[in-house]
PDB file of C-alpha atoms in Angstrom:
ATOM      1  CA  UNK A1211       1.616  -3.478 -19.720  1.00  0.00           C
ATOM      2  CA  UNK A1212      -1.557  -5.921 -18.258  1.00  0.00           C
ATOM      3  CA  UNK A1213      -0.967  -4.408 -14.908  1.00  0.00           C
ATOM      4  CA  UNK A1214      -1.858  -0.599 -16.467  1.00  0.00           C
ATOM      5  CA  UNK A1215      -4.521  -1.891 -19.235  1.00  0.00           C
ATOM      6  CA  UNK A1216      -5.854  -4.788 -17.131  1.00  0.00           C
ATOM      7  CA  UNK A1217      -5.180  -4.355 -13.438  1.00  0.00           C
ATOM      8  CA  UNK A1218      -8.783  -6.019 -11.928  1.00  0.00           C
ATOM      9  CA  UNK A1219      -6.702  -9.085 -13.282  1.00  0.00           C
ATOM     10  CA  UNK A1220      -4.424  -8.811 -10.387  1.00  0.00           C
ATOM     11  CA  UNK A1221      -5.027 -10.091  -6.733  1.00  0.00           C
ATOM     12  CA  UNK A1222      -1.464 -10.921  -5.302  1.00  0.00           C
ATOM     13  CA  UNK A1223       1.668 -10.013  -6.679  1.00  0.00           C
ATOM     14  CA  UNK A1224       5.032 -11.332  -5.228  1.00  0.00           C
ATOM     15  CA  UNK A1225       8.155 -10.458  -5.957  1.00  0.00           C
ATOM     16  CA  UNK A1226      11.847  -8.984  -5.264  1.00  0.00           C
ATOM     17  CA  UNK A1227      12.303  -5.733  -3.506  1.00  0.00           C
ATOM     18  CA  UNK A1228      13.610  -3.181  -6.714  1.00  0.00           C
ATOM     19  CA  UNK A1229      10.347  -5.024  -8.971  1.00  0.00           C
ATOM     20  CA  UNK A1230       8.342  -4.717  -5.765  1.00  0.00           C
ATOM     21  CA  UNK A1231       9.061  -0.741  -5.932  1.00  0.00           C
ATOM     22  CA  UNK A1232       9.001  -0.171  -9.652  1.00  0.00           C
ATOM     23  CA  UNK A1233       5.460  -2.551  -9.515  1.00  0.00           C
ATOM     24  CA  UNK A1234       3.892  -0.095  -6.562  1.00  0.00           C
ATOM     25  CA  UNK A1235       5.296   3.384  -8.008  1.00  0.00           C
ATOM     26  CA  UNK A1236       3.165   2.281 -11.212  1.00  0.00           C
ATOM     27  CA  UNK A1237       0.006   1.123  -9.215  1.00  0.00           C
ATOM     28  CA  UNK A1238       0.150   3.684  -7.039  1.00  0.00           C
ATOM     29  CA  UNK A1239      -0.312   6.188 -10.626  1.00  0.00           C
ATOM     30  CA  UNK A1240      -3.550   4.042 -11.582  1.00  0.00           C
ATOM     31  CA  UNK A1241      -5.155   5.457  -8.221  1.00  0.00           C
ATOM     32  CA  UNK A1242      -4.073   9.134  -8.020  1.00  0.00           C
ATOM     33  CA  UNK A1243      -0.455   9.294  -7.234  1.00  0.00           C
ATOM     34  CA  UNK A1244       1.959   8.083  -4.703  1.00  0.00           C
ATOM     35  CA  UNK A1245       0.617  10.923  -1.996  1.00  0.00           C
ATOM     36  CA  UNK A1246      -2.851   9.059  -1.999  1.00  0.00           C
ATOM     37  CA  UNK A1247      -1.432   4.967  -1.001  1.00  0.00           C
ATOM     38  CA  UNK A1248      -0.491   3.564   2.077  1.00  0.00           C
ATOM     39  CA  UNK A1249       3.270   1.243   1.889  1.00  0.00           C
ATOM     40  CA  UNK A1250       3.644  -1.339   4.450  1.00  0.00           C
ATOM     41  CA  UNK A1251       7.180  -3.571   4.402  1.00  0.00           C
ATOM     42  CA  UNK A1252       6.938  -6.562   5.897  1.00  0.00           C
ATOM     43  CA  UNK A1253       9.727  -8.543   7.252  1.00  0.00           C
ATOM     44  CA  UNK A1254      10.891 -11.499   9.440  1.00  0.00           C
ATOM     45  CA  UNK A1255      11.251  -8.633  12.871  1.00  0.00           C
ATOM     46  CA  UNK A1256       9.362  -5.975  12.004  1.00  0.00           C
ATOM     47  CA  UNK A1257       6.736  -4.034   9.816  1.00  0.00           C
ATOM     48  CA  UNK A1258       6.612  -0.614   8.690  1.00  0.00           C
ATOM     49  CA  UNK A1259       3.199   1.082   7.770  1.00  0.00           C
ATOM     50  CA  UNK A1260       3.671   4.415   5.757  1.00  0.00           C
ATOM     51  CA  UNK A1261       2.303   6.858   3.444  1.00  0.00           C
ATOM     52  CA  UNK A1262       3.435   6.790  -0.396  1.00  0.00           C
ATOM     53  CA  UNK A1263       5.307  10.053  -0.503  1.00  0.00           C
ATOM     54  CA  UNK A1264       7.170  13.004   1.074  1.00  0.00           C
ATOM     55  CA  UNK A1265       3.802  15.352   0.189  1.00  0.00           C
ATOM     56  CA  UNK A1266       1.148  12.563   1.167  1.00  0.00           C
ATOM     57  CA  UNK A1267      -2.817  13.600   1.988  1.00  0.00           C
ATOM     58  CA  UNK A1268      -4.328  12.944   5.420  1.00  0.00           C
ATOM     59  CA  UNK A1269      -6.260   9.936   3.292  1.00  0.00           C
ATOM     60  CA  UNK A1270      -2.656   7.995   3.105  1.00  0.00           C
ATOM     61  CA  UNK A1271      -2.049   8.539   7.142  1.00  0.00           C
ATOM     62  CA  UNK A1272      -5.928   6.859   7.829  1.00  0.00           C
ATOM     63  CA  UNK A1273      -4.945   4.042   5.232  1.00  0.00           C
ATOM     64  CA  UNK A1274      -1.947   3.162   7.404  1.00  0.00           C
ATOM     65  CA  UNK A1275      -3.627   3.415  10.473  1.00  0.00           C
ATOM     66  CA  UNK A1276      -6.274   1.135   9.303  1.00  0.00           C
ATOM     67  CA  UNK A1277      -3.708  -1.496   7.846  1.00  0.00           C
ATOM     68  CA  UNK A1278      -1.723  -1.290  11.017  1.00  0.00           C
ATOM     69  CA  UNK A1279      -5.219  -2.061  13.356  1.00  0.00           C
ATOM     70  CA  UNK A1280      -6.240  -5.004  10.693  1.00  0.00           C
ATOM     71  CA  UNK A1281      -2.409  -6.271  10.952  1.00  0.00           C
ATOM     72  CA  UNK A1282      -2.421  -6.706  14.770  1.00  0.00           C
ATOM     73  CA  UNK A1283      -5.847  -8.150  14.904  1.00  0.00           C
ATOM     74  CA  UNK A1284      -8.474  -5.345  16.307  1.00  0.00           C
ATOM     75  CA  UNK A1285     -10.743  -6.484  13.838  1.00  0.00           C
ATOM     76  CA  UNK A1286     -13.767  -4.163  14.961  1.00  0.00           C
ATOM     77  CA  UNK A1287     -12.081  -0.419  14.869  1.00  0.00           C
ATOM     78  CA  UNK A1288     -10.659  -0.189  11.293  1.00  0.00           C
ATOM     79  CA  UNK A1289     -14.588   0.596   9.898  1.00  0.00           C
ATOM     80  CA  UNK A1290     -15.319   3.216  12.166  1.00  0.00           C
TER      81      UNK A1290
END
């Protein structure tokens, strides 16, 4: 409930993999849908960087490109 009527109260949340998706399927309707976020899992081997949804806007695809340059450190291209 304070994530939907109070979500600038949030910086970091942590938490278990089926809260983690019902947590980012609820964000992701406080910004315009799942089509319009970038995912990214993270584990101990690898990381995945993907749009939110089967039907997902070219703006989801630039998001992941940019949080894939910022995760393996080329610091200057992400603001072009």
């Amino acid at each position: 409930m304070q994530l939907v009527a109070h979500p600038e109260q949030f910086d970091v949340m942590v938490m278990p993999n089926l809260y983690g998706n019902i947590i980012d399927n609820l964000a992701a309707g406080l910004v315009g849908g799942a089509g319009v976020v970038a995912g990214r899992s993270i584990g101990s081997d690898a990381v995945i960087f993907e749009p939110g949804a089967r039907h997902s806007y070219q703006q989801a695809f630039g998001r992941c490109a940019g949080i894939l340059i910022r995760f393996i450190s080329f610091r200057s291209y992400p603001s072009l």
